[in-house]
Coordinates of C-alpha atoms in Angstrom, one line a residue:
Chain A
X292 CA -1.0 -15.7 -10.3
X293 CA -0.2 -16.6 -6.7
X294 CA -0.1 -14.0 -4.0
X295 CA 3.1 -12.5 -3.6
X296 CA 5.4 -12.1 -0.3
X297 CA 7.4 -9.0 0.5
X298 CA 11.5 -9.9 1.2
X299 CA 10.4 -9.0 5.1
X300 CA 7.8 -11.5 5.0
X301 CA 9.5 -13.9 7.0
X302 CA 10.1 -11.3 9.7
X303 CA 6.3 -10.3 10.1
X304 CA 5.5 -13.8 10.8
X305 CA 7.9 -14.2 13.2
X306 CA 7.1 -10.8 14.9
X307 CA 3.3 -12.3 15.3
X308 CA 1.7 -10.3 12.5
X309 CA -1.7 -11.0 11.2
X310 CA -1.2 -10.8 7.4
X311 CA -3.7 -10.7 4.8
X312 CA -3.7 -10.3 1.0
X313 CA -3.6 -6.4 0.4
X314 CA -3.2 -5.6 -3.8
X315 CA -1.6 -9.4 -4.2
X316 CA 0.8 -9.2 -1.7
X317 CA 0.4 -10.8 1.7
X318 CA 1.2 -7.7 4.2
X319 CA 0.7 -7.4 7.9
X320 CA -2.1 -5.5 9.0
X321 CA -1.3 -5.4 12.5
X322 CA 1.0 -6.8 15.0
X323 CA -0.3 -6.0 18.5
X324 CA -3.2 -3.9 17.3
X325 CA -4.2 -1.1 16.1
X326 CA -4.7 1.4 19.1
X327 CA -1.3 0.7 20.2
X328 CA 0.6 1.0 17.2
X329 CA -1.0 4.0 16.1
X330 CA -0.1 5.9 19.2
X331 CA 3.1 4.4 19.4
X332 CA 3.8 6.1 16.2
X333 CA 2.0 9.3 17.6
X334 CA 4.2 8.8 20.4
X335 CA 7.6 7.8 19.3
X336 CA 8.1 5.9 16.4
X337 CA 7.0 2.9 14.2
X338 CA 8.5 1.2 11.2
X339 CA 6.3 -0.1 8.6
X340 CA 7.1 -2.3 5.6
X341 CA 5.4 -0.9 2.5
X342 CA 6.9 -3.1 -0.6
X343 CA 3.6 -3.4 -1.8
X344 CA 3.7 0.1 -3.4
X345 CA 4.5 0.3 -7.0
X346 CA 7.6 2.6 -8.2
X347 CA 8.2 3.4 -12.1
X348 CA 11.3 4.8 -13.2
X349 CA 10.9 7.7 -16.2
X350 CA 14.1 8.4 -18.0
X351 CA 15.0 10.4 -21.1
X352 CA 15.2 13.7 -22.8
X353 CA 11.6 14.1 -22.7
X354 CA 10.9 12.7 -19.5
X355 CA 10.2 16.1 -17.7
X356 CA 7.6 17.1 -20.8
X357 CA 5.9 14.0 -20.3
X358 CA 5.3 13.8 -16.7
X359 CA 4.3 17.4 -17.2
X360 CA 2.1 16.4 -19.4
X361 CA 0.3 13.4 -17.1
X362 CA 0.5 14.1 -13.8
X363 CA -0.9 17.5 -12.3
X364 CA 1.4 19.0 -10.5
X365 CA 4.5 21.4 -11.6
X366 CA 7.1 19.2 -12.1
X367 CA 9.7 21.9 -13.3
X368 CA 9.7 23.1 -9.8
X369 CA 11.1 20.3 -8.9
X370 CA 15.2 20.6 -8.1
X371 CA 17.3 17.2 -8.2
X372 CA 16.9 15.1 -5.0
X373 CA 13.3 16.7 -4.6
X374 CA 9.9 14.7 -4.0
X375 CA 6.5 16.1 -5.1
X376 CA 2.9 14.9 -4.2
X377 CA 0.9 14.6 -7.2
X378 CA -1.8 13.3 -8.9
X379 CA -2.8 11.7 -12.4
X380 CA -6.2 13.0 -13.9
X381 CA -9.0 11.3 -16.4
X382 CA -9.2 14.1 -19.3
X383 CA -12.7 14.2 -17.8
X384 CA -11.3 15.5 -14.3
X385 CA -11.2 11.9 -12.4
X386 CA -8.2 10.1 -10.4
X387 CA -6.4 8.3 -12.1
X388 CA -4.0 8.0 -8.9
X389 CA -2.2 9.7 -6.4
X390 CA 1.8 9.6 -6.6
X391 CA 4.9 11.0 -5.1
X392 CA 7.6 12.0 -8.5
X393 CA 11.2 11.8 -7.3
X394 CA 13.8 13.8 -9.0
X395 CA 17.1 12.4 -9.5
X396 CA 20.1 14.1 -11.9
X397 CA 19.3 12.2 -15.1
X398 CA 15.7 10.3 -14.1
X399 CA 12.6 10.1 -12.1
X400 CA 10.7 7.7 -9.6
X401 CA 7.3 7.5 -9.3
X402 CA 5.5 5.8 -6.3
X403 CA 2.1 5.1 -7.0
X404 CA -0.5 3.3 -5.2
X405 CA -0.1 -0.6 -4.8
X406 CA -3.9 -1.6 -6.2
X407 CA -3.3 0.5 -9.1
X408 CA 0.0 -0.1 -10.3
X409 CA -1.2 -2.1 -13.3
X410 CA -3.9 0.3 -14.2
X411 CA -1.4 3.7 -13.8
X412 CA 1.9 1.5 -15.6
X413 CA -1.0 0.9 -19.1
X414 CA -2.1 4.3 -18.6
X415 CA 1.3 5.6 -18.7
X416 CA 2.0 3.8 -21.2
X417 CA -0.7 4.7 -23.5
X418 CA 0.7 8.5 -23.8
X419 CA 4.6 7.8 -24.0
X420 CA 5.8 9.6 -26.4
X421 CA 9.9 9.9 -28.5
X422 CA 12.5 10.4 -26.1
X423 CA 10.9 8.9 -23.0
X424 CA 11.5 5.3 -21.4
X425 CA 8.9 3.9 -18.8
X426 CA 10.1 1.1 -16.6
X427 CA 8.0 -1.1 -14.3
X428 CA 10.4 -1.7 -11.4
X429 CA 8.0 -2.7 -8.7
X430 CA 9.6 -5.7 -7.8
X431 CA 13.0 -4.6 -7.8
X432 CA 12.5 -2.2 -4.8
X433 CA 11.7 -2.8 -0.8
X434 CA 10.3 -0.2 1.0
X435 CA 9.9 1.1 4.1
X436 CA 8.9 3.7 5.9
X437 CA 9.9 4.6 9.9
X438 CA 7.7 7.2 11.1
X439 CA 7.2 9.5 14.3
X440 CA 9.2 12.2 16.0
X441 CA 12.5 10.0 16.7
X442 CA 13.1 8.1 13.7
X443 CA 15.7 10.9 12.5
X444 CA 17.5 9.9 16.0
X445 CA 17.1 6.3 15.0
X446 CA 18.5 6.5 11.2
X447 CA 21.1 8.5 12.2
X448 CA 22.3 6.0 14.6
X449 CA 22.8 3.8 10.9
X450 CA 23.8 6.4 8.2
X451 CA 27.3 8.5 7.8
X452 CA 24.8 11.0 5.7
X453 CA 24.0 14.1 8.1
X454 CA 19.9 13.0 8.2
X455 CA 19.0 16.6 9.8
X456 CA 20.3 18.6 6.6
X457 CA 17.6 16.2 4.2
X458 CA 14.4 18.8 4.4
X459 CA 10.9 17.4 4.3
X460 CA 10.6 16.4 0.8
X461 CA 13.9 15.5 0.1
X462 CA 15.9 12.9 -0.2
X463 CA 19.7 11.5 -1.2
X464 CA 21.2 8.3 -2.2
X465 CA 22.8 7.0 1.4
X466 CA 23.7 4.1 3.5
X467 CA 22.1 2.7 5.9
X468 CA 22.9 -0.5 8.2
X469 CA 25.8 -0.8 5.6
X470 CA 23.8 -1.0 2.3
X471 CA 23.0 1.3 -0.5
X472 CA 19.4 2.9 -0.1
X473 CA 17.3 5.9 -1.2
X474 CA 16.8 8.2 2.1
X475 CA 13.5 10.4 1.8
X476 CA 12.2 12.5 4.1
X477 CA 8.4 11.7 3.2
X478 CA 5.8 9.8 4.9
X479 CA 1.7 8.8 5.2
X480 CA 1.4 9.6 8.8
X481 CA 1.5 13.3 9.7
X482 CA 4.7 12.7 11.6
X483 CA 8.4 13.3 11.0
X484 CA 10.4 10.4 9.0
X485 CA 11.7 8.4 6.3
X486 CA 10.7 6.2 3.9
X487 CA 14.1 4.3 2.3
X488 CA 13.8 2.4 -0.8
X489 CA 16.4 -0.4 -1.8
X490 CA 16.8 -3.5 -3.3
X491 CA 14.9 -6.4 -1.7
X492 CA 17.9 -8.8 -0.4
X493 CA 18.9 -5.2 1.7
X494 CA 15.5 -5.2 3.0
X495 CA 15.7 -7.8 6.2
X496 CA 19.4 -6.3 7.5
X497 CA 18.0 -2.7 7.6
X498 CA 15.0 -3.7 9.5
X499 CA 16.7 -5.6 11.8
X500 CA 18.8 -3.1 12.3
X501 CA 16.4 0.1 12.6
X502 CA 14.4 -2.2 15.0
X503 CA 17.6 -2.8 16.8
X504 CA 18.7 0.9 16.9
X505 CA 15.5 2.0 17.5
X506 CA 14.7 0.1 20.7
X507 CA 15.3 2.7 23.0
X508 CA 12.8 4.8 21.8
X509 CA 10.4 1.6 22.1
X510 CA 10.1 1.2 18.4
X511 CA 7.7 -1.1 17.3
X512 CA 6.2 -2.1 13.6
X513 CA 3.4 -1.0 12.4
X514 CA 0.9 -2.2 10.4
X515 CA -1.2 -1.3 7.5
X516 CA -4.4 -0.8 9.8
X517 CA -2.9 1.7 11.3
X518 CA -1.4 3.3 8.0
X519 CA -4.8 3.9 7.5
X520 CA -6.0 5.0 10.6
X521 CA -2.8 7.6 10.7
X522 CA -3.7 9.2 7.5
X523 CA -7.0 9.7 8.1
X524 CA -6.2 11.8 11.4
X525 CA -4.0 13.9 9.0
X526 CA -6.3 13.9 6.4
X527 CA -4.5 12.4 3.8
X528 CA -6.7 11.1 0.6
X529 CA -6.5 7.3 0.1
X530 CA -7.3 6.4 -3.8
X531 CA -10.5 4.4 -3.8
X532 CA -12.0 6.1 -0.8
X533 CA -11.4 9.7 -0.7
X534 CA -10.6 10.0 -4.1
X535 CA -11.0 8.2 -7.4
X536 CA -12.0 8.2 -11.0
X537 CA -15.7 9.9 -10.4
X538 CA -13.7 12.7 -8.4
X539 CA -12.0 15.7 -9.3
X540 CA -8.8 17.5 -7.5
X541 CA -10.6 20.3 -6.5
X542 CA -13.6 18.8 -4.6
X543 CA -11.1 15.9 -3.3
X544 CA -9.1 19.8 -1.5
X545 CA -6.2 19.2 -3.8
X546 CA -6.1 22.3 -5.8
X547 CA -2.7 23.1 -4.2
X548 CA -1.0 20.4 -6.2
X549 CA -3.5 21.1 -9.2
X550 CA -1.5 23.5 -11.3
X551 CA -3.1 24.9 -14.3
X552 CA -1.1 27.7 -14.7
X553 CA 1.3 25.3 -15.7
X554 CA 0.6 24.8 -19.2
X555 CA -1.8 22.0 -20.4
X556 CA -2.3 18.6 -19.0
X557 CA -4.4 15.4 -19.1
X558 CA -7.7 17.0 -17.8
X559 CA -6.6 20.8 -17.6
X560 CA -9.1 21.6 -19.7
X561 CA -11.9 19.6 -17.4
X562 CA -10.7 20.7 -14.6
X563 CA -10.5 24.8 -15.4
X564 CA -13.9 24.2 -16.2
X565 CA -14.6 23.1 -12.6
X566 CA -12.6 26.3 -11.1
X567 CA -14.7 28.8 -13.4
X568 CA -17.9 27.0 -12.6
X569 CA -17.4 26.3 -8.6
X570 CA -17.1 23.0 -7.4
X571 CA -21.0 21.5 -6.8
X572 CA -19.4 19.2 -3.6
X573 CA -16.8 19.4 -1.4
X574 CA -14.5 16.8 0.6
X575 CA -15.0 17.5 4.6
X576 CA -13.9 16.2 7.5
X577 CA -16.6 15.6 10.4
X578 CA -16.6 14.1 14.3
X579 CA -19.9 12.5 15.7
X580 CA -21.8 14.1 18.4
X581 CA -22.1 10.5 19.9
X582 CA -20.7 7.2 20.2
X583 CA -21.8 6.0 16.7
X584 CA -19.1 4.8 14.0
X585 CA -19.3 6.2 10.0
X586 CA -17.9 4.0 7.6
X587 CA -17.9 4.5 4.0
X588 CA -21.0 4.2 1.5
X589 CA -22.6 5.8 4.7
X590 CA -25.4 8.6 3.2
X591 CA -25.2 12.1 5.3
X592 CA -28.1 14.2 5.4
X593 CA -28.6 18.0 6.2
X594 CA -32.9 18.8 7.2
X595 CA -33.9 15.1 6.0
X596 CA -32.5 15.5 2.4
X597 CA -29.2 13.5 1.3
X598 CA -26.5 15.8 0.7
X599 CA -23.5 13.3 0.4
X600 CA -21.4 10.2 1.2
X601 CA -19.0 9.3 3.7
X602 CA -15.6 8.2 2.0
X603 CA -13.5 7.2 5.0
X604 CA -14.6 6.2 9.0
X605 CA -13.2 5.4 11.7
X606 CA -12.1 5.6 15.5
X607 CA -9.5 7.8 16.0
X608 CA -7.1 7.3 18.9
X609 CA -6.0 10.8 19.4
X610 CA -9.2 12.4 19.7
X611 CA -11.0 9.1 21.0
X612 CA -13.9 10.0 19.1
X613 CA -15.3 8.6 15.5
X614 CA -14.1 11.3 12.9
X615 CA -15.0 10.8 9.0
X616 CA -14.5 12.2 5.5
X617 CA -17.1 12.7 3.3
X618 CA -18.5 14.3 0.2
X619 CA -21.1 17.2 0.7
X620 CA -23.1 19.4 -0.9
X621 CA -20.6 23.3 -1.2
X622 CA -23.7 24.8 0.4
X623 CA -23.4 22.7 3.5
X624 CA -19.8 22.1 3.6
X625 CA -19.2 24.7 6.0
X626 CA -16.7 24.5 9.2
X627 CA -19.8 24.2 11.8
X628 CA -22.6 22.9 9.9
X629 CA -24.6 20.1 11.7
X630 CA -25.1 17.0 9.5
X631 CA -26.5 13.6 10.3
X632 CA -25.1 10.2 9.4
X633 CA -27.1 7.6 8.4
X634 CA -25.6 4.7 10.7
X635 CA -27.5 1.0 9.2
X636 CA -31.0 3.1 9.4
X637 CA -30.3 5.5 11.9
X638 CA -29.4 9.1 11.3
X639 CA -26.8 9.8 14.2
X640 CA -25.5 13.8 14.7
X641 CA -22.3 14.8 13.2
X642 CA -20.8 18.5 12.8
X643 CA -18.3 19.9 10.2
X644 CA -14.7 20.6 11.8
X645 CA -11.5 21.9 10.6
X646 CA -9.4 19.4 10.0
X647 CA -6.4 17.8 9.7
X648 CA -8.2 16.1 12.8
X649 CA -4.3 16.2 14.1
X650 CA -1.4 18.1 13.9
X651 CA 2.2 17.2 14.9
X652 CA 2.9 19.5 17.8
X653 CA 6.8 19.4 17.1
Chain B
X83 CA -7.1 -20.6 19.6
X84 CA -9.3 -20.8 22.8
X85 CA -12.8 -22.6 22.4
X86 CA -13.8 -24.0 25.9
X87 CA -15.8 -26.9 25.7
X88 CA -18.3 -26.9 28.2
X89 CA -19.5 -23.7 25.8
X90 CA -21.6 -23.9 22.5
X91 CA -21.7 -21.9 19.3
X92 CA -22.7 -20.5 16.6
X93 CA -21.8 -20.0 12.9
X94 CA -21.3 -16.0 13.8
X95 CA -19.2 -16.8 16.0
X96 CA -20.9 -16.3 19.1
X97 CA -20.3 -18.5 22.3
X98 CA -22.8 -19.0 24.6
X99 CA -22.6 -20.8 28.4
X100 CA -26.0 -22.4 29.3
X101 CA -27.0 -21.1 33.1
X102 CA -30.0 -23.0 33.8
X103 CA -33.3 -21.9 31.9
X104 CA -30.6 -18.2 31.4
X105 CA -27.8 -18.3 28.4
X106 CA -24.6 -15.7 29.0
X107 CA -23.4 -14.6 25.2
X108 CA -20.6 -13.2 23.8
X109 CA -18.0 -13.9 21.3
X110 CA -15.1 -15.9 20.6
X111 CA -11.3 -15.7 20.9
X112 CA -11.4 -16.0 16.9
X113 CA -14.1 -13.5 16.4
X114 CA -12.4 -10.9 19.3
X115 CA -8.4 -11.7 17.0
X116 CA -10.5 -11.2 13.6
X117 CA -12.4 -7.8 14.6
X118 CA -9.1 -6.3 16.3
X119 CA -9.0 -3.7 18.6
X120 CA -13.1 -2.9 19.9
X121 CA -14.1 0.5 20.5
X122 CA -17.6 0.7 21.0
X123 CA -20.2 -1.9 21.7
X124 CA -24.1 -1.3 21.2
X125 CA -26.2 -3.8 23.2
X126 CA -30.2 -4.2 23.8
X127 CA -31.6 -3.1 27.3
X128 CA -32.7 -5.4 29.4
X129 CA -36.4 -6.6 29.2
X130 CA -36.0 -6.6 25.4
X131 CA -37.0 -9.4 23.3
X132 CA -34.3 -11.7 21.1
X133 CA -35.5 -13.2 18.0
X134 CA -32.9 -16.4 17.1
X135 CA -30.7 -15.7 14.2
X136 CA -31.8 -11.9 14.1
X137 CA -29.9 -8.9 15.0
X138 CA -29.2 -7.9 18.7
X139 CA -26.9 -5.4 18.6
X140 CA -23.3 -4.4 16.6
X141 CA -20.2 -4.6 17.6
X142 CA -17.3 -1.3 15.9
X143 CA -13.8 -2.3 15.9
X144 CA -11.3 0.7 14.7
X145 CA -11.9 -0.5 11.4
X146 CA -15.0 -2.4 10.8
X147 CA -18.4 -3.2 12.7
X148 CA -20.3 -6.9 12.7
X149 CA -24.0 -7.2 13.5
X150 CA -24.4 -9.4 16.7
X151 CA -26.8 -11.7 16.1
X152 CA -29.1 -13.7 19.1
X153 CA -28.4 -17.2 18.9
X154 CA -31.4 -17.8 20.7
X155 CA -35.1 -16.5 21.2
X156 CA -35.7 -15.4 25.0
X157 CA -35.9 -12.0 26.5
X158 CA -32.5 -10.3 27.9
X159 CA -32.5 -10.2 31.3
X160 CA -29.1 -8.7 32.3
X161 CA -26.8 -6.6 30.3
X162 CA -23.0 -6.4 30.9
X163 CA -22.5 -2.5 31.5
X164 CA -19.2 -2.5 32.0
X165 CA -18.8 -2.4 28.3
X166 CA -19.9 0.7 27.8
X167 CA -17.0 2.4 29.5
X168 CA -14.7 -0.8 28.4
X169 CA -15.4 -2.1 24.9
X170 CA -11.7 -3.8 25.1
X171 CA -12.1 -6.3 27.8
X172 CA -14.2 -8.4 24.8
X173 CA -10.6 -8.6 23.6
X174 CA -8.9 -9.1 26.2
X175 CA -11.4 -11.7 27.8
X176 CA -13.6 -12.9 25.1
X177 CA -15.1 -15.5 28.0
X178 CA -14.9 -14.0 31.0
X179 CA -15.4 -9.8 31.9
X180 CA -16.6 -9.7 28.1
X181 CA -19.6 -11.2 28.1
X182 CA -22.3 -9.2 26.3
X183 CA -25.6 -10.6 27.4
X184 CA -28.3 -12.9 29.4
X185 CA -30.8 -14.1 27.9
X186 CA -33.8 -16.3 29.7
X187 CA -34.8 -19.0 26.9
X188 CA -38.3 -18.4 25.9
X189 CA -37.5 -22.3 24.0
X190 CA -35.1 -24.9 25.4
X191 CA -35.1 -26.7 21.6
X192 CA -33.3 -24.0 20.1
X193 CA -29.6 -25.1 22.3
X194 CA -30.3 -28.3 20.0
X195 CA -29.3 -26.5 17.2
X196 CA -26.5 -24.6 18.7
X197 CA -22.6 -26.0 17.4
X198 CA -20.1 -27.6 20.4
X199 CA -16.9 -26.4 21.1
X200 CA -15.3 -29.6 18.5
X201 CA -18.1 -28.4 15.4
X202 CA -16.8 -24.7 15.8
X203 CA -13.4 -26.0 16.0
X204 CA -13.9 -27.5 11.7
X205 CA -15.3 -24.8 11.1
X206 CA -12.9 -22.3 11.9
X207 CA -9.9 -23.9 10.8

């Protein structure tokens, strides 16, 4: 199986973009770079193509059972035209994935991560049960997602739809640039914006024409580098770093979408074991003490002894220091607590902060 | 893609300008585009000894870091500090203000088996 090209490939070339094979799909991971996309976002806005993510649709009379039944989150809380984060759990506890559940009148859509979509559709798939359809329509869907404090300004400037009455974690079906779309308010960067879903051949004449409307806020696209580098300021998990099969909600700080009270679930049971018990380690966020870079696999230390792992590293352009996440020890996951990074065999000073790292101050 | 040719190279994609018995190093255009945006730079003091093909010193874009590694034996002799403060001028001027190091050549043989600007040319593309 070749590698496959979103419908705004042509456009990313032609914009410059170094693209590389991401989850089979050749996707740009930066344009002008990563500094100055990430704080143009920070700043104003950004628009970023992410067709690579995988959306299932979940239809019939059962449908609502059934994703209570996989995913971990309350989904009867959900109204119509409502978005939940969520999570798919191992009976033993583990990741499966990480997904946002859409709520339309008589179906739902679930994103899920682009890497996994095979592994989440078969695992899906394997507890369907009467009275529930499961479609695969990841290629029948663009997306994209403009991001950062003006892009309401900017899809207003496109949509007859009144974009300041859809609340964060909401959506509506709308048009925009002329064309039929889904209009979420929803996002992976810790700023406000919209991620709009539609059918591929849509895909070039809305970006074309956000970039167009957008242009005098200086909009610019964005690439996956710093998609990642955005979250990680935020502290948003990224399955396969942060999170995965070998950890559970609660350690990964997800126990506010982990609702046992809920009835029971694909790892409930596993899980409630964990909350009686106390988690053993904890996900925390850290900054250096000096100009040395964590990256993942990275051991940390606490008084010579290894107390845990860094999951995700980087520079961060807001703080213009290296910040991480990593897995520690609960007795020395405190807010405050020195630790030390073992940098290619050199243990470097780090401390405990709060985090998110960054907070929208709008 | 800019490889000057009055330059030679390495397979890590180092460049390297011959001064006399002194080499300047630093990296290429292709190495500067493939790292991205570089934030930090960690370099030997001067005085210190370069083994060829061993580690000098690494090099942390936003996203990744590379090992620098000597191209030649010697000792390093001079040190571009501006880096410190300015890690980005190695992408914005992979062979001019971002140099990373001199080195004196402790063995004139070793630019024998360095690349020219045409072999680095195959083998990049």
């Amino acid at each position: 199986m070749g590698i496959k090209k979103t419908a705004l490939y042509d456009i990313h070339e032609q914009a410059g973009a170094k693209l590389i094979e991401f989850a089979g799909y050749y996707m740009p991971i930066q344009y002008k770079g990563i500094l100055d996309e990430h704080l143009r976002v920070r700043k104003t806005a950004g628009l970023f193509d992410v067709s690579h993510m995988g959306e299932f649709e979940i239809s019939g009379e059962n449908a609502e059972q059934f994703l209570q039944y996989v995913t971990i989150n309350d989904v009867s809380k959900l109204n119509e035209y409502q978005a939940q984060y969520s999570a798919m759990c191992y009976k033993d506890g583990g990741i499966v994935d990480d997904l946002l559940i859409y709520r339309y009148p008589d179906r739902f859509l679930m994103v899920v991560n682009a890497a996994n979509i095979e592994k989440d559709f078969q695992w899906l798939k394997q507890h369907l049960s009467d009275g529930v359809q499961l479609i695969d329509r990841s290629e029948e869907f663009s997306l994209m997602a403009l991001q950062g404090r003006h892009a309401p300004a900017i899809v207003q400037k496109l949509t007859s739809a009144n974009v300041s009455e859809i609340g964060s974690y909401w959506f509506r079906d709308a048009e925009v640039a002329d064309k039929p779309v889904m209009l979420a308010r929803t996002g992976y960067t810790g700023e406000d914006g919209f991620e709009i879903m539609t059918a591929p051949e849509n895909a070039p004449q809305i970006w074309k024409s956000l970039m167009k409307a957008g242009s005098e806020f200086d909009l610019e696209p964005i690439g996956l580098g710093a998609r990642d580098t955005l979250r990680l300021e935020v502290t948003y998990c990224l399955y396969g770093n942060d999170i995965d099969h070998t950890t559970n909600p609660l350690e990964a700080g997800l126990g506010w979408i982990t609702k046992l009270k809920k009835g029971e679930f694909i790892g409930s049971d596993a899980i409630q074991k964990v909350k009686q018990d106390g988690i053993s380690r904890k996900l925390i966020g850290f900054e250096m003490k000096s100009k040395a870079f964590p990256r993942k696999g990275y051991e940390i230390y606490k008084d010579e002894r290894e107390v845990g792992h860094v999951t995700s590293g980087m520079y961060s352009p807001i703080l213009e220091k290296a910040i991480g996440l990593g897995y520690v020890a609960k007795e020395h996951s405190k807010v405050g607590t020195e630790l030390e990074i073992s940098i290619r065999g050199r243990k470097v000073s780090a401390e405990i902060i709060k985090t998110p790292f960054y907070k929208r101050p709008y | 893609m800019n490889i000057p040719k009055d330059l030679h190279y390495t397979e890590e994609h180092e460049w390297i300008g011959v001064e006399g018995d002194t080499v300047k190093v630093g990296i290429t255009d292709y190495a500067q585009e493939e790292l991205g945006d570089i934030v930090f730079i960690e370099l030997p003091e001067s005085g210190s000894e370069t083994n060829r093909m061993e580690p000098f010193g690494s090099i942390e874009a936003v996203k990744a870091v590379s090992d620098l590694f000597a191209p030649v034996s010697g000792t390093v002799v001079e040190v571009n500090s501006a880096l410190e403060d300015k890690p980005e001028l190695i992408n914005q001027d992979p062979y001019g203000d971002g140099w990373m190091i001199k080195i004196k050549l402790s063995d004139k043989s070793e630019l024998d088996s360095l690349l020219s600007a045409e072999q680095y040319k195959d083998k990049i593309s």
